[in-house]
Tab-separated table of C-alpha atoms in Angstrom:
chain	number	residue	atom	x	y	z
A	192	UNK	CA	188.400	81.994	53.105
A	193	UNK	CA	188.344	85.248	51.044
A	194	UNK	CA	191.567	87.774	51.575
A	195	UNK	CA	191.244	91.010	53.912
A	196	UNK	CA	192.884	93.667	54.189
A	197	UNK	CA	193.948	96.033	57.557
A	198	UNK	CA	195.327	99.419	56.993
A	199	UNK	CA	196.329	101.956	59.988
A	200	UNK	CA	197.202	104.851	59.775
A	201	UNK	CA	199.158	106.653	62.575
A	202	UNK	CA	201.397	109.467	63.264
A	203	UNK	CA	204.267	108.623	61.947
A	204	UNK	CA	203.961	105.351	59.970
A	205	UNK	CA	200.955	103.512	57.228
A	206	UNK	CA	200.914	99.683	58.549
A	207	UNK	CA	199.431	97.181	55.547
A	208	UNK	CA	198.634	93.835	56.021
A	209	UNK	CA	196.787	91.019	53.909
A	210	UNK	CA	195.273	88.256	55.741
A	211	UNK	CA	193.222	84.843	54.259
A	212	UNK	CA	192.635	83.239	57.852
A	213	UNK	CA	190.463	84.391	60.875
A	214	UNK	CA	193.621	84.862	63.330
A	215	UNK	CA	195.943	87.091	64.183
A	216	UNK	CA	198.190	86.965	61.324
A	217	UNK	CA	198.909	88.403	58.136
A	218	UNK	CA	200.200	86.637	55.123
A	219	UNK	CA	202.359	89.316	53.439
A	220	UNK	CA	202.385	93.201	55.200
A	221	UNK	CA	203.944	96.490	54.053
A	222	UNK	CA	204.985	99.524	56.458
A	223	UNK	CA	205.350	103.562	54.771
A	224	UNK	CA	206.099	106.703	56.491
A	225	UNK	CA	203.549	109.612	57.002
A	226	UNK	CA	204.110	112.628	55.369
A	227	UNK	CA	202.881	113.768	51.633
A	228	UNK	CA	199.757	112.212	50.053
A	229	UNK	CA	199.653	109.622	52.879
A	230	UNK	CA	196.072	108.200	52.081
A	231	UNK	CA	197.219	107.789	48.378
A	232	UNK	CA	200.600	106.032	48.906
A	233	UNK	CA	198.691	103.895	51.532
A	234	UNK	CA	195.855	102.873	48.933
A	235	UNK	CA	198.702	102.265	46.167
A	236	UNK	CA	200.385	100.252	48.452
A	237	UNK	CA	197.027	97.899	49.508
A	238	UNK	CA	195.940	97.242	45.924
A	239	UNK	CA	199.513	96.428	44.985
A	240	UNK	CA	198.919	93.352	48.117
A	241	UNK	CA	195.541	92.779	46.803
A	242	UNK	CA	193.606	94.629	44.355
A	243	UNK	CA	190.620	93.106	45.017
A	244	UNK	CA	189.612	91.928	48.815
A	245	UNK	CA	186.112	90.950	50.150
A	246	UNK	CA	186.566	93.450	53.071
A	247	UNK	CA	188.855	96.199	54.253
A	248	UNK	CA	189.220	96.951	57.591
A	249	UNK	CA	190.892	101.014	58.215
A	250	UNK	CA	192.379	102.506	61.633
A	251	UNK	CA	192.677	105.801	61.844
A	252	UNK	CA	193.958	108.299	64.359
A	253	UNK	CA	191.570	110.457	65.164
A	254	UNK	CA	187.862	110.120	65.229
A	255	UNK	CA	185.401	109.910	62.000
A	256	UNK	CA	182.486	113.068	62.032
A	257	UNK	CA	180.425	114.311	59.607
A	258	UNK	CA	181.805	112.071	57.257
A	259	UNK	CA	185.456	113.996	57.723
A	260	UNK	CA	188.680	113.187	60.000
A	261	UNK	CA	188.987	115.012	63.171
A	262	UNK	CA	190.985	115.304	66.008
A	263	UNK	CA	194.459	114.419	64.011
A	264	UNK	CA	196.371	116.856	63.615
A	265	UNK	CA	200.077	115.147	63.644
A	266	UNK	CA	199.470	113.452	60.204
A	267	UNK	CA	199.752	116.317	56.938
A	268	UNK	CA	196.841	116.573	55.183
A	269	UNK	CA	194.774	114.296	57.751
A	270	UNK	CA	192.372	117.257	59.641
A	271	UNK	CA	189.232	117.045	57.951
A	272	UNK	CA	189.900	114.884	55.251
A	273	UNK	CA	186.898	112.973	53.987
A	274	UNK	CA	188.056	109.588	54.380
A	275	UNK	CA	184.730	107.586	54.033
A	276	UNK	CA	184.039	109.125	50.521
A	277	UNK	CA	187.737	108.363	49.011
A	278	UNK	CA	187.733	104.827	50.698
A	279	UNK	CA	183.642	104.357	48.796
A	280	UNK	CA	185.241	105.412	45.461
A	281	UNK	CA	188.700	103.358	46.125
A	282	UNK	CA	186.770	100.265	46.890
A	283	UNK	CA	183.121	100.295	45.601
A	284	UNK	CA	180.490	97.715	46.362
A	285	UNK	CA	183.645	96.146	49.149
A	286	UNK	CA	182.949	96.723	52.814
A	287	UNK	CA	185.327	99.046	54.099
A	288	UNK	CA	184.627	99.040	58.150
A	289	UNK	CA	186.595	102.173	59.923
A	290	UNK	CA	187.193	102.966	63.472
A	291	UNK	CA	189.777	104.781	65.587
A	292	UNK	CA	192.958	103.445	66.696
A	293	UNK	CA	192.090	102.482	70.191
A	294	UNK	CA	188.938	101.139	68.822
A	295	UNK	CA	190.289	99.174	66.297
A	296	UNK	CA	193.033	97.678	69.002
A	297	UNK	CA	190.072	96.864	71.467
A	298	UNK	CA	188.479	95.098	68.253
A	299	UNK	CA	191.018	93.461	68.170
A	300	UNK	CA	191.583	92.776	72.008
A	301	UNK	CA	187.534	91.185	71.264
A	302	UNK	CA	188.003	89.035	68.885
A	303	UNK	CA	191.352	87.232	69.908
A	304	UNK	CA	192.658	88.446	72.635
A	305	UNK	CA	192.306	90.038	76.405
A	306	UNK	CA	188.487	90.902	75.835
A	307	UNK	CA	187.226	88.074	74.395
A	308	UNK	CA	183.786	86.811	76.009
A	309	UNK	CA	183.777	89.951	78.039
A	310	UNK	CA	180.649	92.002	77.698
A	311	UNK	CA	181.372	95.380	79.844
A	312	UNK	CA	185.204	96.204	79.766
A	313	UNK	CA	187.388	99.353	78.822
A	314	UNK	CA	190.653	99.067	76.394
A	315	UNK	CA	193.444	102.003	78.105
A	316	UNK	CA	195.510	102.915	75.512
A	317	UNK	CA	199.333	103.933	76.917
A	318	UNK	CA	200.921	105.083	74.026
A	319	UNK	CA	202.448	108.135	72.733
A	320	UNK	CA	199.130	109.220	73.328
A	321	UNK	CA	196.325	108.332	75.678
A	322	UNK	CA	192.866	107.216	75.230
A	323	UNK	CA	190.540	104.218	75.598
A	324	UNK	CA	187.841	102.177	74.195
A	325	UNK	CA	184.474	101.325	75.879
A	326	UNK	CA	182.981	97.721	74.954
A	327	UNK	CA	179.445	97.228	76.360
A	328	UNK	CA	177.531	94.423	75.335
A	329	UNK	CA	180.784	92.609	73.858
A	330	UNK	CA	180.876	95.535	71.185
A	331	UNK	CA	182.934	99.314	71.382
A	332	UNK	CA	180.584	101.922	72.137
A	333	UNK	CA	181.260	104.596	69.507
A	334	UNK	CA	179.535	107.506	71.012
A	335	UNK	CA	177.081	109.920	69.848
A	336	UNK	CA	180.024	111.681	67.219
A	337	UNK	CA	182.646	108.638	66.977
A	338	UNK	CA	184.483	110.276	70.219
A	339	UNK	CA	183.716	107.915	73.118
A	340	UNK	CA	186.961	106.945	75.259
A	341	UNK	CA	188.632	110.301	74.219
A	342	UNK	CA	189.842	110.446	77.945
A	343	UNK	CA	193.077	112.673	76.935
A	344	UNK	CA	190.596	115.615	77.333
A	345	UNK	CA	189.993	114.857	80.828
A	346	UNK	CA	190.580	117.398	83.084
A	347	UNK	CA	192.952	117.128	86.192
A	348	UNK	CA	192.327	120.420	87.751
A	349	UNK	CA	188.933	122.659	87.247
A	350	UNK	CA	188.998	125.543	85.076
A	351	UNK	CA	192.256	124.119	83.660
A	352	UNK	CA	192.974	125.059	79.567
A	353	UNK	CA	190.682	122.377	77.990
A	354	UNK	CA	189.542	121.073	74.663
A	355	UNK	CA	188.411	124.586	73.336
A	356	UNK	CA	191.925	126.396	74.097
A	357	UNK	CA	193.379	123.628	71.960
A	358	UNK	CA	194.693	121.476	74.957
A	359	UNK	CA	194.559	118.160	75.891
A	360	UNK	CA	195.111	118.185	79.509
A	361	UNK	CA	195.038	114.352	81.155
A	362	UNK	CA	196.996	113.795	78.151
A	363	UNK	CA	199.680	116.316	78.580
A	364	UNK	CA	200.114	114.927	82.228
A	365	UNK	CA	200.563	111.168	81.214
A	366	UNK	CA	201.051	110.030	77.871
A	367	UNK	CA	204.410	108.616	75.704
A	368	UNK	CA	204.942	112.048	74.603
A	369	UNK	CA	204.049	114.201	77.600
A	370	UNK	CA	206.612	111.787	79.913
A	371	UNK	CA	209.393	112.428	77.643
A	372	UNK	CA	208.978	116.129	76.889
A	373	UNK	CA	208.366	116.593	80.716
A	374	UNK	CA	211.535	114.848	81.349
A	375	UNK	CA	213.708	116.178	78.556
A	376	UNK	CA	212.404	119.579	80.143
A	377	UNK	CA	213.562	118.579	84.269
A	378	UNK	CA	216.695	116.461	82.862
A	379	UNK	CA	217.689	119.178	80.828
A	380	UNK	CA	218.486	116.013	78.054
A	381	UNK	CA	216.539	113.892	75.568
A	382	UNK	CA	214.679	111.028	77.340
A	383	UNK	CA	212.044	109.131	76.341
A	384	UNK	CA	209.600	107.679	78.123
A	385	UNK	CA	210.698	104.265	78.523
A	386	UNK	CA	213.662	105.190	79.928
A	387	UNK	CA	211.530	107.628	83.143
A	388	UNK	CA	209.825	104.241	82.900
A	389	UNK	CA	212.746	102.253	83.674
A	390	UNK	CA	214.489	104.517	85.571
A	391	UNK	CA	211.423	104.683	88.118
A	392	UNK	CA	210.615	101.304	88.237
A	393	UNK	CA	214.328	100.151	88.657
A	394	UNK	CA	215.392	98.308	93.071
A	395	UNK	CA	217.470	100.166	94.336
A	396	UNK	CA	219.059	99.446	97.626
A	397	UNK	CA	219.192	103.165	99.169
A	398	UNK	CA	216.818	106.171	98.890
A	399	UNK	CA	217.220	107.223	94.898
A	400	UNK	CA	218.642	110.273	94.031
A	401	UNK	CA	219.559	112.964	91.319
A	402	UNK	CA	218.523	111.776	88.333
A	403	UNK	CA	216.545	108.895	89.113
A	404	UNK	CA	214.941	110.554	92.293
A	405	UNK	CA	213.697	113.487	89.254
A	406	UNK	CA	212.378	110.399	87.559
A	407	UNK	CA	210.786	108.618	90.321
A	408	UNK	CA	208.771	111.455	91.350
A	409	UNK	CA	207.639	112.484	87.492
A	410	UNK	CA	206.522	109.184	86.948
A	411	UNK	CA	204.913	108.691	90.714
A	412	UNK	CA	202.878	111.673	89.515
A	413	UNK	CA	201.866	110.769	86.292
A	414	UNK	CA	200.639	107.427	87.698
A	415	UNK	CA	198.934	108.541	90.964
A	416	UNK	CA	196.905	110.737	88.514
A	417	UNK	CA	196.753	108.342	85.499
A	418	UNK	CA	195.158	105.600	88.334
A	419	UNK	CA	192.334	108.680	89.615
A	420	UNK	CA	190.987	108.890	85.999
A	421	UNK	CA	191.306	105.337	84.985
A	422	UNK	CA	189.089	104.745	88.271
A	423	UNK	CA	186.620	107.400	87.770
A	424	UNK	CA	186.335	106.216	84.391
A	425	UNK	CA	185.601	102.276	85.845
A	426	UNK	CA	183.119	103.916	88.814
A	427	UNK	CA	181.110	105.422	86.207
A	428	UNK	CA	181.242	102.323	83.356
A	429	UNK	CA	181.375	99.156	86.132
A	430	UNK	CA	183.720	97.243	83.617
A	431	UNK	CA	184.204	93.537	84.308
A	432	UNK	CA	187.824	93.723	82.890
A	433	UNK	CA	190.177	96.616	82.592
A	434	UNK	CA	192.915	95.804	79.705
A	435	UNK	CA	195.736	98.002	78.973
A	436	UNK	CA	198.115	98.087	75.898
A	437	UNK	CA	200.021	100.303	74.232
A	438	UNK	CA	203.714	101.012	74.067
A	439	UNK	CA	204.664	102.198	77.681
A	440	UNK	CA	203.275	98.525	78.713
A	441	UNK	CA	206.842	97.579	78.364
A	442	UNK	CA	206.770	99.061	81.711
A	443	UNK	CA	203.635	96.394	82.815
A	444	UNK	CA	205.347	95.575	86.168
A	445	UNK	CA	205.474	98.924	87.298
A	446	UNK	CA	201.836	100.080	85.904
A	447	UNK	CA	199.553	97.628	86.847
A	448	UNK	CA	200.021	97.186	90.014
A	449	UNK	CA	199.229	101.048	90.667
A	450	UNK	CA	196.267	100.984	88.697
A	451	UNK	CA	195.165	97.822	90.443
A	452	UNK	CA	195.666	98.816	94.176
A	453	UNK	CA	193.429	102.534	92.699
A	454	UNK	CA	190.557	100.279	91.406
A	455	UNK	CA	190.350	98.348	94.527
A	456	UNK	CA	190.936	101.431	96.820
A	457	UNK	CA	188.369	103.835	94.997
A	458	UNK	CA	185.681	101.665	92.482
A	459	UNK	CA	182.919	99.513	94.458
A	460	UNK	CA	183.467	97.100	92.267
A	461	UNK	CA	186.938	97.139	90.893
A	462	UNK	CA	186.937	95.485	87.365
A	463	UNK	CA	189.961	92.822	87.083
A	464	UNK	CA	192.953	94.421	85.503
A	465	UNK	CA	195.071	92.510	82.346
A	466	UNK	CA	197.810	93.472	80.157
A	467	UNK	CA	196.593	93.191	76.391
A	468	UNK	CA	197.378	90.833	74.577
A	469	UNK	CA	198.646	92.804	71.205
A	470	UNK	CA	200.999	95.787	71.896
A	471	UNK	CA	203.345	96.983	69.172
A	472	UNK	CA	200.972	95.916	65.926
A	473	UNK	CA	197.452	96.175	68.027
A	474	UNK	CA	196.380	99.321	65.213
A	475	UNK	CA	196.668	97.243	62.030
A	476	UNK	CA	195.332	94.163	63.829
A	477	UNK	CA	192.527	95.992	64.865
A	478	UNK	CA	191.726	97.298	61.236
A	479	UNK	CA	191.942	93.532	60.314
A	480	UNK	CA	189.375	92.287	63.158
A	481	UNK	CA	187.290	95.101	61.243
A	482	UNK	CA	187.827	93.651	58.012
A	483	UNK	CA	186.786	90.268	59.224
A	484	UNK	CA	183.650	91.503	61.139
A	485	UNK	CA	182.857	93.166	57.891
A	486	UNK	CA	183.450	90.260	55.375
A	487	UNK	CA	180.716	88.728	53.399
A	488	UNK	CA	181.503	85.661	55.310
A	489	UNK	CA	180.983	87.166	58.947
C-alpha cells in the first residue's frame, strides 16, 4: 500500500503522521507548536516525512466556507485563510480530503473504531471545546456551509448573547476551557478541568464541602445542562449510537452515566451511549481515515 499522510491542526499544537497500512497507526509522526506561519512549518514538516504521498488527509479547527477558514480564531493567521487553494498548489494532482476536527475524529470513530457499521449516530466532542459530528447513512453530514454539529452555539437560555455578539454560549457553560475558567473564577486559583472533574466525581463518605462542594455543584450544572442539549440533539437526529471522546473523557465514569440516564429519561428512543475509542490523537487520526478514504486505492 501507497503512504498517507494526516495533518491536524489545532489550537495549540500541528500533529504529523505518515502511515503505509489501513489501521490506526502511523509509521513515523512529528508534533510543532502553533504560532507564526503555522500552515507553512506544518507543510515543511509533511514533505520532509514524505514528499510525495498518494493522499493527504487535513483536520482543521474550524469549519471550511467559501473556500476560506472560519470559525478559528485561537490559531494566528488561521481566520479566513484559504486553505483549499495553498493545500491544491502544495500538493497538485494528490487528493487532499479536509474536514473539521470533530469530523475528522468521527471519521475516524467510522472507520476503526466506536462507529463502525453504524449508519445514524452523533460523535460529542468534550474537549477544550465542544462540538459534535452527525453520521447519517454511515457518512458525517457536513451541512449546507461545512458547520453541521457546531452545537457550542446552542443556546441555554432565550435571548441569551449568541453567535452574532461573538459568543458561544452552550460552550461557555460546558467545555475544557469554560470548566476551568469558571472554576479558577469561584476557587479564586488555577484549576483545570480535570481536576472539577475529579474533584466532583471523587466517594466521599459525608456531605462534601468547601472546595469540593464549589466543585460538585459547577460540574452538576454543567452536566445537567450538557445532558438537555446532548438529548435534544438525539430527539431531533434518532441516532442509533451516541459516542463521546475528547479529553474530559478521562472523567468517563462520571459523564456517561448522566448523559445515559438524560437519553433514557427525555429521547423516545434513546440511542446507546459508548466512550470512543480514540481520545488524545482522535484529530490526526481522523485526517488519516481522510487520507485513506481519499487514496487512489479506496
Amino acid at each position: 500500500m501507497s503512504r498517507v499522510l494526516g495533518i491536524d491542526v489545532g489550537g495549540t499544537k500541528v500533529a504529523i503522521g505518515l502511515s503505509g497500512s489501513d489501521g490506526p497507526a502511523f509509521s513515523e509522526r512529528v508534533r510543532l507548536d502553533t504560532g507564526a506561519d503555522t500552515l507553512a512549518r506544518a507543510l515543511a514538516a509533511a514533505r520532509a516525512l514524505d514528499a510525495a504521498p498518494s493522499a493527504v488527509g487535513f483536520s482543521t479547527c474550524g469549519v471550511i466556507r467559501n473556500g476560506v477558514v472560519r470559525l478559528a480564531p485561537n490559531v494566528p493567521g488561521w481566520e479566513g485563510l484559504e486553505l483549499p487553494r495553498l493545500l491544491r498548489e502544495e500538493y497538485g494532482a494528490v487528493p487532499v480530503a479536509i474536514d473539521n476536527d470533530v469530523n475528522a475524529a468521527a471519521a475516524a470513530e467510522l472507520r476503526w473504531g466506536a462507529l463502525r457499521g453504524v449508519s445514524t449516530g452523533v460523535y460529542l466532542n468534550l474537549g477544550t471545546g465542544l462540538a459534535a459530528a452527525l453520521v447519517v447513512d454511515g457518512r458525517v453530514v457536513p451541512g449546507a456551509h461545512g458547520a453541521a454539529g457546531e452545537i457550542g452555539y446552542l443556546q441555554v437560555a432565550p435571548g441569551e448573547p449568541a453567535f452574532a455578539d461573538g459568543r458561544v454560549p452552550l460552550e461557555e457553560r460546558i467545555s475544557g476551557s469554560a470548566l476551568a475558567a469558571r472554576g479558577t473564577a469561584l476557587l479564586g486559583r488555577t484549576t483545570t478541568a480535570a481536576e472539577l472533574l475529579h474533584l466532583s466525581g471523587r466517594p466521599v463518605s459525608a456531605p462534601a464541602t468547601g472546595r469540593q462542594a464549589q466543585a460538585v455543584a459547577l460540574v452538576d450544572e454543567a452536566l445537567r445542562t450538557l445532558a438537555m442539549s446532548v438529548a435534544n440533539l438525539c430527539v431531533a437526529l434518532d441516532p442509533e449510537l451516541l459516542v463521546v471522546g475528547g479529553g474530559m473523557m478521562g472523567a468517563a465514569e462520571l459523564i456517561l452515566p448522566r448523559l445515559t440516564a438524560e437519553l433514557r429519561r427525555a429521547v423516545p428512543f434513546p440511542p446507546e451511549v459508548r466512550a470512543a475509542r480514540f481520545t488524545d490523537d482522535a484529530p490526526l487520526l481522523g485526517a488519516l481515515a481522510l487520507a485513506h478514504a481519499a487514496a487512489p486505492s479506496a
